[in-house]
Short mmCIF file of C-alpha atoms and ligand atoms in Angstrom, two decimals:
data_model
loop_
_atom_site.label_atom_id
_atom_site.label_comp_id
_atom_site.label_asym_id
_atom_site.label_seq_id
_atom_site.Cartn_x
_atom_site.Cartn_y
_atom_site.Cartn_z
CA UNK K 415 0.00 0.00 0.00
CA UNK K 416 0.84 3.67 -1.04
CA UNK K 417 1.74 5.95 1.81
CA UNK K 418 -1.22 8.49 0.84
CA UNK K 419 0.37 11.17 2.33
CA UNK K 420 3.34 10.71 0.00
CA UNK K 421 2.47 8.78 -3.47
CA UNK K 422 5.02 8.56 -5.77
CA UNK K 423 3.18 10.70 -8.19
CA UNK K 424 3.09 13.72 -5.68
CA UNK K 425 6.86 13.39 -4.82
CA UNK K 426 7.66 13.48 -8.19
CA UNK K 427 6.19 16.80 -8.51
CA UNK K 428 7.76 17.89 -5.88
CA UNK K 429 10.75 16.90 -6.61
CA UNK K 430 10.19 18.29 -10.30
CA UNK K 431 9.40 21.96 -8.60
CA UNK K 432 12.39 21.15 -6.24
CA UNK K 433 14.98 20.74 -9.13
CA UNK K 434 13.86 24.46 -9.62
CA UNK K 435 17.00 23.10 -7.17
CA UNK K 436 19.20 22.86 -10.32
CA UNK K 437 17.50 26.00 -11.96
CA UNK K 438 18.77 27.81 -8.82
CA UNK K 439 21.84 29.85 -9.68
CA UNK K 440 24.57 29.93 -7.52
CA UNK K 441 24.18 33.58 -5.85
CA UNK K 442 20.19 32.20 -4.49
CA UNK K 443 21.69 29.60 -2.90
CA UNK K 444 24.62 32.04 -1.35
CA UNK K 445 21.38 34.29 -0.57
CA UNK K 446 19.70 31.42 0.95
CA UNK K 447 22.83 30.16 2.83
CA UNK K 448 22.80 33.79 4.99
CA UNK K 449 19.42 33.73 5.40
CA UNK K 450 19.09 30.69 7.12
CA UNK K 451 21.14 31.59 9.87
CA UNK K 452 20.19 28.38 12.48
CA UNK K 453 18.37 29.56 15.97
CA UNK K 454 19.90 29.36 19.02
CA UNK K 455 18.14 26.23 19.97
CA UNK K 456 19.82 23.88 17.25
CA UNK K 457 22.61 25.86 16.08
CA UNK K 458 25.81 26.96 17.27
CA UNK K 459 25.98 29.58 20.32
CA UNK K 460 25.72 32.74 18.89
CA UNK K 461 28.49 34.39 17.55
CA UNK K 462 30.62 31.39 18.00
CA UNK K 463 32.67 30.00 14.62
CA UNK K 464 31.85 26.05 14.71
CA UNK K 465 34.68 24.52 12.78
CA UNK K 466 34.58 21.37 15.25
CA UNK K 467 32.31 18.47 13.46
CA UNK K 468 33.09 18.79 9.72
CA UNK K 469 29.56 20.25 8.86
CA UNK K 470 28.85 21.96 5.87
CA UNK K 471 27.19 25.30 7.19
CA UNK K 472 25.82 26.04 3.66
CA UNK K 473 23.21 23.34 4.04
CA UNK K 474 20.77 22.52 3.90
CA UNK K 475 20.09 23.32 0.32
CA UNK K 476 16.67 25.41 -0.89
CA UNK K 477 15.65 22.15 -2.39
CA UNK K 478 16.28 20.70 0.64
CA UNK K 479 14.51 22.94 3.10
CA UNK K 480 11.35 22.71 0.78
CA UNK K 481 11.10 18.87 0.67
CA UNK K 482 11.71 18.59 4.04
CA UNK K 483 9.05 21.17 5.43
CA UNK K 484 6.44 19.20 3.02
CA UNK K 485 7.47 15.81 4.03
CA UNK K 486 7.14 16.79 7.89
CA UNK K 487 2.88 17.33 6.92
CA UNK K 488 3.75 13.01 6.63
CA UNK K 489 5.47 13.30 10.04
CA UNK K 490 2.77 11.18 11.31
CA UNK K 491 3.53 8.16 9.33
CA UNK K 492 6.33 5.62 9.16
CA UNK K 493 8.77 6.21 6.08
CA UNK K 494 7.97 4.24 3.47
CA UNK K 495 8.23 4.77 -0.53
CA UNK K 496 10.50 7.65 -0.06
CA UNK K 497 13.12 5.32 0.83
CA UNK K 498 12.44 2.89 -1.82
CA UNK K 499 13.24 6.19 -4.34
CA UNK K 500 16.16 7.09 -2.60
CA UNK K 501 17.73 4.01 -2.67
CA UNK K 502 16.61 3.95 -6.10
CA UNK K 503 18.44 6.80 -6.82
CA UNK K 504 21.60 6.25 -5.19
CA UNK K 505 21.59 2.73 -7.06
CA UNK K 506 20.62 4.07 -10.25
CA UNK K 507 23.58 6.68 -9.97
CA UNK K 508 26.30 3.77 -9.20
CA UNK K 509 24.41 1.23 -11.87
CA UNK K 510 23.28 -0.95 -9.49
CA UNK K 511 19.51 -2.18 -7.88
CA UNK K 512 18.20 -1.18 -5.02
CA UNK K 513 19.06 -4.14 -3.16
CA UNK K 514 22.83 -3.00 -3.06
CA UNK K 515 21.84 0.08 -1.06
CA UNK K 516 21.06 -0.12 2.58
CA UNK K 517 20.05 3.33 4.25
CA UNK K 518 20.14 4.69 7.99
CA UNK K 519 20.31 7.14 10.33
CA UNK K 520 23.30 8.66 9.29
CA UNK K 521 26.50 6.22 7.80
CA UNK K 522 26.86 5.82 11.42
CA UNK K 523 24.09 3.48 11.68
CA UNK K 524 24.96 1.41 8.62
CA UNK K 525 28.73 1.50 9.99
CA UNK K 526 27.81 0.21 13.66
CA UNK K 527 25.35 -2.49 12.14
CA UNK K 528 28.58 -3.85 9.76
CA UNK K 529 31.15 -3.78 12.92
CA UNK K 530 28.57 -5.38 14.94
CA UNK K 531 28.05 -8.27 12.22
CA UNK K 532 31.78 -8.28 11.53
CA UNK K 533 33.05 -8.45 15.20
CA UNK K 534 30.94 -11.44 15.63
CA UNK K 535 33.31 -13.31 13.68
CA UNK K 536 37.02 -11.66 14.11
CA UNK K 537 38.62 -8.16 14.71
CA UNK K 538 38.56 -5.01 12.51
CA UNK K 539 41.85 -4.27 11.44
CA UNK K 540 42.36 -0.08 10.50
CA UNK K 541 45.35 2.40 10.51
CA UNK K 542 46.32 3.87 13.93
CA UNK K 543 44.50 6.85 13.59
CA UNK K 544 40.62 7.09 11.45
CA UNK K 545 37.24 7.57 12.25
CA UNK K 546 36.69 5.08 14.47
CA UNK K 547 33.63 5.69 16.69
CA UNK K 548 31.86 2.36 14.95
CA UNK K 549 34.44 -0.09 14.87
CA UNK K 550 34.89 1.00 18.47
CA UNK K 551 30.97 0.25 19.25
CA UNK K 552 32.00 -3.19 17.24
CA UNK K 553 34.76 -4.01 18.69
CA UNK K 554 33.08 -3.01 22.77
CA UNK K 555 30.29 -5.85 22.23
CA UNK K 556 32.47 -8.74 20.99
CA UNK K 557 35.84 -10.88 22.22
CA UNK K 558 37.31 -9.68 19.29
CA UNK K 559 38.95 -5.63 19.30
CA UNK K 560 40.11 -3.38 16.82
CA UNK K 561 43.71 -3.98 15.39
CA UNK K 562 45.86 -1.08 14.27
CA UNK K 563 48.90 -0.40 12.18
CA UNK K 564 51.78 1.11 13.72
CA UNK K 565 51.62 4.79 14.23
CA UNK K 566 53.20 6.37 11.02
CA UNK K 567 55.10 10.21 11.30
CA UNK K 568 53.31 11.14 8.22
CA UNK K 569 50.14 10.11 9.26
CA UNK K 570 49.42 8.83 6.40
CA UNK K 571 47.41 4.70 5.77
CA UNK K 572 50.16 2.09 4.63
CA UNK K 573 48.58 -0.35 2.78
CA UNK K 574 51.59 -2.65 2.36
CA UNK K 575 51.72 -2.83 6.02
CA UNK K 576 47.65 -3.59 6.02
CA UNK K 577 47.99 -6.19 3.47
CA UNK K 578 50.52 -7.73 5.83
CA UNK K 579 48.74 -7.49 9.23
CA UNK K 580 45.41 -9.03 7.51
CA UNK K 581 45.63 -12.33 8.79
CA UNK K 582 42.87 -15.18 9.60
CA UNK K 583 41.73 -13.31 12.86
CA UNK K 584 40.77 -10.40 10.82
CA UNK K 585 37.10 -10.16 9.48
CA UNK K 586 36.49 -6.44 8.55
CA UNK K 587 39.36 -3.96 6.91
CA UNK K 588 38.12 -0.64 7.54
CA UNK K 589 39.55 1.66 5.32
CA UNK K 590 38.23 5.67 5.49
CA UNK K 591 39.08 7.32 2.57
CA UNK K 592 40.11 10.25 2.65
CA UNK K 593 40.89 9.95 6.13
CA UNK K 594 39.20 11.62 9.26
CA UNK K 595 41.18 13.57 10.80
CA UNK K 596 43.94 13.51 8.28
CA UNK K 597 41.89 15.28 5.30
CA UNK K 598 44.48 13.01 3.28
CA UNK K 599 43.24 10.77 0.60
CA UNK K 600 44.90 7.07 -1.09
CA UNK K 601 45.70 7.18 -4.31
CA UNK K 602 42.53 5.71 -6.11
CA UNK K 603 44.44 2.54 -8.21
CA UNK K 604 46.40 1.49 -5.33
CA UNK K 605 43.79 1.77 -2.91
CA UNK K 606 41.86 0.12 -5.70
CA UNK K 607 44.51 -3.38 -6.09
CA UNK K 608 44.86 -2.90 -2.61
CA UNK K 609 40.94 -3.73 -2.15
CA UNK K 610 40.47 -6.21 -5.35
CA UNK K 611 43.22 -8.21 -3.01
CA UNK K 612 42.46 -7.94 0.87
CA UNK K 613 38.94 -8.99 -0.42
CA UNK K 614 39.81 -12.14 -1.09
CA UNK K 615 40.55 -12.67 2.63
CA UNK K 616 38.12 -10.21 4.43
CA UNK K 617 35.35 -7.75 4.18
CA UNK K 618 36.71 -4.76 3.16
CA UNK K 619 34.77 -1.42 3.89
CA UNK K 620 35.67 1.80 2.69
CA UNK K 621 33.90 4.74 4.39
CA UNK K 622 33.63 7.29 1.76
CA UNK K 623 32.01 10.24 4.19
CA UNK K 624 34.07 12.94 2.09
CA UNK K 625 34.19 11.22 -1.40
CA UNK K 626 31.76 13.45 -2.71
CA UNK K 627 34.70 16.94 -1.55
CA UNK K 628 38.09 14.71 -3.01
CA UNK K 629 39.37 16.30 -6.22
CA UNK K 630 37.91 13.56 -8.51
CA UNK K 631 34.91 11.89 -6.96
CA UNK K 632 34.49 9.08 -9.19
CA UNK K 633 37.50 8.21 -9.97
CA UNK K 634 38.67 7.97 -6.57
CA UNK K 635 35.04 5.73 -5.00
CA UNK K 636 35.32 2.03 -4.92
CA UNK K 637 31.67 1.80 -5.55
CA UNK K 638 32.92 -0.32 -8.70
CA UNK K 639 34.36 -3.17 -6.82
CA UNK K 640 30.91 -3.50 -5.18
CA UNK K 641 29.56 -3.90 -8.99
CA UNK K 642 32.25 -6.70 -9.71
CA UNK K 643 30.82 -8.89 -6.68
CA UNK K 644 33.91 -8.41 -4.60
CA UNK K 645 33.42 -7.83 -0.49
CA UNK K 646 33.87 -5.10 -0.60
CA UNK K 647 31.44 -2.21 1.41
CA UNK K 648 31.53 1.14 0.46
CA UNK K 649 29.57 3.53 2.98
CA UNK K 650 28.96 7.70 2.30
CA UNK K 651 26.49 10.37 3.76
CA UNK K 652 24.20 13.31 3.22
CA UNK K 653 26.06 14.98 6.59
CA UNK K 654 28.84 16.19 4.61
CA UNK K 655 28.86 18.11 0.84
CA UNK K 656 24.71 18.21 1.08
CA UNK K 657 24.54 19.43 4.54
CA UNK K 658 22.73 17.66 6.18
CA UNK K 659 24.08 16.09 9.47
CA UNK K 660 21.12 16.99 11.89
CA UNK K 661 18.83 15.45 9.41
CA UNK K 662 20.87 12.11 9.75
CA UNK K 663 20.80 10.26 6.53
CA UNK K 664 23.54 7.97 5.25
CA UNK K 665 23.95 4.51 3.67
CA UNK K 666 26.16 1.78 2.61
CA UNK K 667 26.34 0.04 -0.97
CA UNK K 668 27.28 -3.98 -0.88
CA UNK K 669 26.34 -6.75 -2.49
CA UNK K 670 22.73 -7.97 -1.05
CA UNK K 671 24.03 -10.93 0.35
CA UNK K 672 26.00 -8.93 2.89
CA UNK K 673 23.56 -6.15 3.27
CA UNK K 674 20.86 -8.81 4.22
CA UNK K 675 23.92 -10.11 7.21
CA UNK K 676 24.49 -6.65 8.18
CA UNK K 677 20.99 -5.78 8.71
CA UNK K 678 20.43 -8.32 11.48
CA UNK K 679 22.04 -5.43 13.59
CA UNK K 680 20.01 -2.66 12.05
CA UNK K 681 16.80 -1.29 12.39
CA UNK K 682 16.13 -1.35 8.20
CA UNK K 683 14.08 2.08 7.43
CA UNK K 684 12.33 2.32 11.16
CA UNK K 685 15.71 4.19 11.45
CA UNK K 686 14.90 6.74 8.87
CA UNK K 687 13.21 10.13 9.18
CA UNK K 688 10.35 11.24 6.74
CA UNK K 689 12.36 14.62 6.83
CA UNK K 690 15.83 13.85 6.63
CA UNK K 691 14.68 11.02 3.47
CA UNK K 692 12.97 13.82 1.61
CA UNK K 693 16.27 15.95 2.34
CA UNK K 694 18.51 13.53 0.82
CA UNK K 695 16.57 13.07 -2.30
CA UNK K 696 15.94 16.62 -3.13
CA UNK K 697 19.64 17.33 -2.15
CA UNK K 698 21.31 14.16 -4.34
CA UNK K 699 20.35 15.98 -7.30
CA UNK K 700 20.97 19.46 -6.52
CA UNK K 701 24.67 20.31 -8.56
CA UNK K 702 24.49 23.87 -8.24
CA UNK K 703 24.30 23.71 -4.21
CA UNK K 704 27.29 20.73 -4.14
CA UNK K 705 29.29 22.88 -6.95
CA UNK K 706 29.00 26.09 -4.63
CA UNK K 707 29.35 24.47 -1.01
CA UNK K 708 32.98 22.68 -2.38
CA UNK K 709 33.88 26.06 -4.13
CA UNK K 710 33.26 27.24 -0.39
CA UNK K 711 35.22 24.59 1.10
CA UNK K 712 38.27 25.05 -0.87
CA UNK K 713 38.43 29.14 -0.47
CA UNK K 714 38.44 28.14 3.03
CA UNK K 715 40.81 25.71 2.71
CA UNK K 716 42.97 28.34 1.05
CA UNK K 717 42.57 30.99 3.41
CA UNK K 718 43.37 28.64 6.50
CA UNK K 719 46.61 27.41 4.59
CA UNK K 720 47.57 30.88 3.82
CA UNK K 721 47.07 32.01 7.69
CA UNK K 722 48.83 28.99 8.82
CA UNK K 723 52.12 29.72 6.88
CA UNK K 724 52.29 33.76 7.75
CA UNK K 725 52.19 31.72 11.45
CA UNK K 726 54.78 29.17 10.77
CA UNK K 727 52.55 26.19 10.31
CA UNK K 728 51.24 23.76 8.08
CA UNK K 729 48.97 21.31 7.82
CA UNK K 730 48.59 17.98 5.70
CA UNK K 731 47.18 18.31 2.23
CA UNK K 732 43.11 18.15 3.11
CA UNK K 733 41.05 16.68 0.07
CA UNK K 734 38.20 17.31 2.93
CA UNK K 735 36.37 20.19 4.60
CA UNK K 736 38.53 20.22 7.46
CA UNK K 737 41.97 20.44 7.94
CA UNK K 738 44.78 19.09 9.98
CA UNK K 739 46.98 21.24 11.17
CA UNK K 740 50.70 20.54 12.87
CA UNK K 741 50.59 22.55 15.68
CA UNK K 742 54.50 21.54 16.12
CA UNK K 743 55.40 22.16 20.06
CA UNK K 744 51.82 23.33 20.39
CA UNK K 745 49.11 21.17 22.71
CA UNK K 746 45.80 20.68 20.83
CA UNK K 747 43.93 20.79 23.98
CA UNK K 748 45.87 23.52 24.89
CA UNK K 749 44.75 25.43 21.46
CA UNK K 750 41.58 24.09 21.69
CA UNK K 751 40.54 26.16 24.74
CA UNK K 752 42.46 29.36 23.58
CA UNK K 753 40.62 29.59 20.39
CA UNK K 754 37.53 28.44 22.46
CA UNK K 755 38.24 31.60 24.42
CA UNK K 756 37.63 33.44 21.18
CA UNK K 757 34.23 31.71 20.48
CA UNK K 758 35.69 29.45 17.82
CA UNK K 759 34.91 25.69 18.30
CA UNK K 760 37.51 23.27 17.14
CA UNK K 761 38.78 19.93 18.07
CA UNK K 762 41.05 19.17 20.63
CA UNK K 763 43.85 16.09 20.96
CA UNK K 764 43.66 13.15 19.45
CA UNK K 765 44.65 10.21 21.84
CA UNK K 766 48.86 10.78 21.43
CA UNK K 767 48.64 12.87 18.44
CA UNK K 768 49.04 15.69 20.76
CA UNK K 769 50.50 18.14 18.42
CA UNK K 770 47.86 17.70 15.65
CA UNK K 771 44.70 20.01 15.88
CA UNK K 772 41.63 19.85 13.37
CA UNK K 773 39.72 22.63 12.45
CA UNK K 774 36.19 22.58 10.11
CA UNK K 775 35.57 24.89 6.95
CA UNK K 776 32.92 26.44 8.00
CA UNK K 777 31.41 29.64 6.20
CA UNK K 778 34.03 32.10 5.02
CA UNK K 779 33.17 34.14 8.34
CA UNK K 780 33.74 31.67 10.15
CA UNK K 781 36.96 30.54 8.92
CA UNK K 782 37.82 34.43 9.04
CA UNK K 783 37.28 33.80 12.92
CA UNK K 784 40.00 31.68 13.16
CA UNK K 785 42.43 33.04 11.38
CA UNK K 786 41.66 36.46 13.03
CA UNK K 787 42.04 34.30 16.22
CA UNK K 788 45.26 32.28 15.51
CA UNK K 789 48.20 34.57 16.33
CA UNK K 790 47.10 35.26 19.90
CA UNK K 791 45.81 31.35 20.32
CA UNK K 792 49.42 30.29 19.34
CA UNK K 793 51.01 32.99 21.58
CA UNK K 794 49.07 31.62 24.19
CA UNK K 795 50.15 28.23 24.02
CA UNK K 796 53.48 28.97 24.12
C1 LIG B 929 34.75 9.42 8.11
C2 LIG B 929 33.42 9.56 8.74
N1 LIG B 929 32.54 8.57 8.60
C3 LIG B 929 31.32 8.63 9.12
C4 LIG B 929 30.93 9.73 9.86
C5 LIG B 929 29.56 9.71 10.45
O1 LIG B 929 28.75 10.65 9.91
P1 LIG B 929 27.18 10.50 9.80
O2 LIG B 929 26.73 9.48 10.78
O3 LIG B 929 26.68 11.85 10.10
O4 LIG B 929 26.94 10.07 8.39
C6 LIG B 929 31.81 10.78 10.06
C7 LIG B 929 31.42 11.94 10.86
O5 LIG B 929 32.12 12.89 11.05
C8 LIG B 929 33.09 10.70 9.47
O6 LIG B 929 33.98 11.67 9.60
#
């Protein structure tokens, strides 16, 4: 049965008026971006610059707002065909069915349900330093922990040394790519063998959260191996380049066999939102606000790698919108609460990467905040 307060035929014009969304130019979508400043209630404290969480501030897009505020008149009822078109969508986009595309609340959902299925079995094995808050969850209800490659000084994920630590006890290889908090990115054909190989012996998943800001998006997904039958899982999210992390949307493309394990630990679409679902679809579509949030991103980026060098700093190359700066003798924590002092948010130390401080690109303002705010933070630190 339809859900009557959402038939196909009256999302599709919707969604039709919404990719007015594409018709938008660029300078309605800067106009809406300032308009929508968030209230005080779900925003950021007044006043305050929050680079701490890698959201994209420009977001949600026009296209988005409007789907959403019609799809919460449905609020009432469960989600139910918008999904089906959304995974439609993201499967039509990759050349897949639907069945390869599981969606939750966020990738985090889809990532916890895959490290709980995978942890019943063996241990996740990742770098030393990723985004690890799922493998974690994983890894805290089974025998079987995380393993991690040695710490490297350039931060950066050795694959040789992964292919070599992937031994029988291993069951997941959890790759993120690019990296969080690194910003850095694999090369996409090594990365590539590097899956086609470690397949063979394990699942290998490859959380994509910031494919969608690298320099070449398609070439650098792994989405293909998933289309050659390999095990390999490739996971992404609306909370980054669409902008929409409070409306929690994300999913993970696999072959069915392994979405229909992994979703013995999930909740299947009783984890979705009608709002954030209608958000995703409107925004998947919507080039001109992606094209203008990552010609954001990388101004930013630019402006924070200019400041850090008139400073004497750098930071590694970010392929991501946030960067990771080498605070050299500087404390992160330290920095942290200096530049809090100056009501802008970033993150503080990493476990022993005590020297490395990340920072968001937020809107230009924003980012102006912390630059405006850097000299006397470092001076401080001192
Ligand atoms: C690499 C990576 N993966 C996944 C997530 C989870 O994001 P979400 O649950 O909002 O999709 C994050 C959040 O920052 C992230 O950095």
């Amino acid at each position: 049965m339809k859900n009557p307060g959402l038939s196909r035929r009256s999302f599709f014009a919707a969604s039709a008026a919404l990719s007015g969304g594409a018709l938008l130019s660029a300078k309605a979508v800067q106009a809406n971006a300032a308009s929508t400043a968030p209230s005080v209630l779900y925003g950021p404290p007044v006043g305050a610059a929050k680079l701490n969480a890698n959201e994209n501030p420009y977001g949600p897009s026009p296209a988005a707002l409007k789907a959403m505020m019609e799809a919460t008149q449905s609020g009432a009822y469960y989600v139910r065909e918008s999904a089906q078109m959304l995974r439609d969508a993201i499967a039509e986009r990759h050349g897949l069915s639907r069945d390869h595309v599981m969606l939750s609340s966020g990738s985090s959902g889809v990532l916890t349900y895959l490290a709980l299925a995978a942890t019943q079995q063996g241990s996740i094995l990742g770098p030393d330093l990723f985004w690890d808050t799922t493998a974690l969850m994983g890894a805290r209800n089974s025998e079987f922990g995380i393993k991690r490659l040695p710490k490297r000084p350039d931060l950066a994920i050795d694959l040789a040394a992964m292919e070599q630590a992937l031994d029988d006890d291993v069951s997941l290889v959890h790759i993120t790519n690019p990296n969080n908090p690194t910003g850095s990115a694999l090369e996409a054909s090594a990365l590539r063998a590097f899956c086609a190989k470690a397949s063979n012996k394990a699942m290998v998943l490859v959380d994509e959260a910031y494919n969608e800001l690298t320099d070449n998006p398609e070439q650098s997904t792994m989405i293909p191996l998933v289309k050659e039958g390999r095990d390999v899982a490739v996971a992404r999210t609306f909370s980054k380049i669409y902008g929409l992390a409070g409306m929690r949307v994300g999913y993970l493309i696999a072959k069915p066999e392994l979405l229909e394990e992994v979703g013995q630990y999930g909740l299947g679409d009783y984890g979705l939102n009608q709002a954030g679902v209608a958000g995703a679809l409107a925004s998947y579509t919507d080039e001109v606000f992606t094209q203008y949030s990552r010609k954001k991103i990388v101004e930013a980026r630019d402006m924070v790698s200019d400041a850090l060098k008139q400073n004497g700093l750098s930071a590694l190359p970010s392929q991501t919108n946030f960067m990771f700066v080498d605070l050299g003798e500087g404390d992160a924590e330290k920095f942290r609460a200096a530049m809090e002092k100056r009501n802008v948010y970033i993150r503080g130390i990493y476990r022993d990467y005590t020297n490395w401080s990340r920072v968001s690109m937020g809107k230009i303002a924003d980012v102006q905040m912390y630059i405006d705010a850097l000299p006397a933070a470092l001076e401080e630190i001192v």
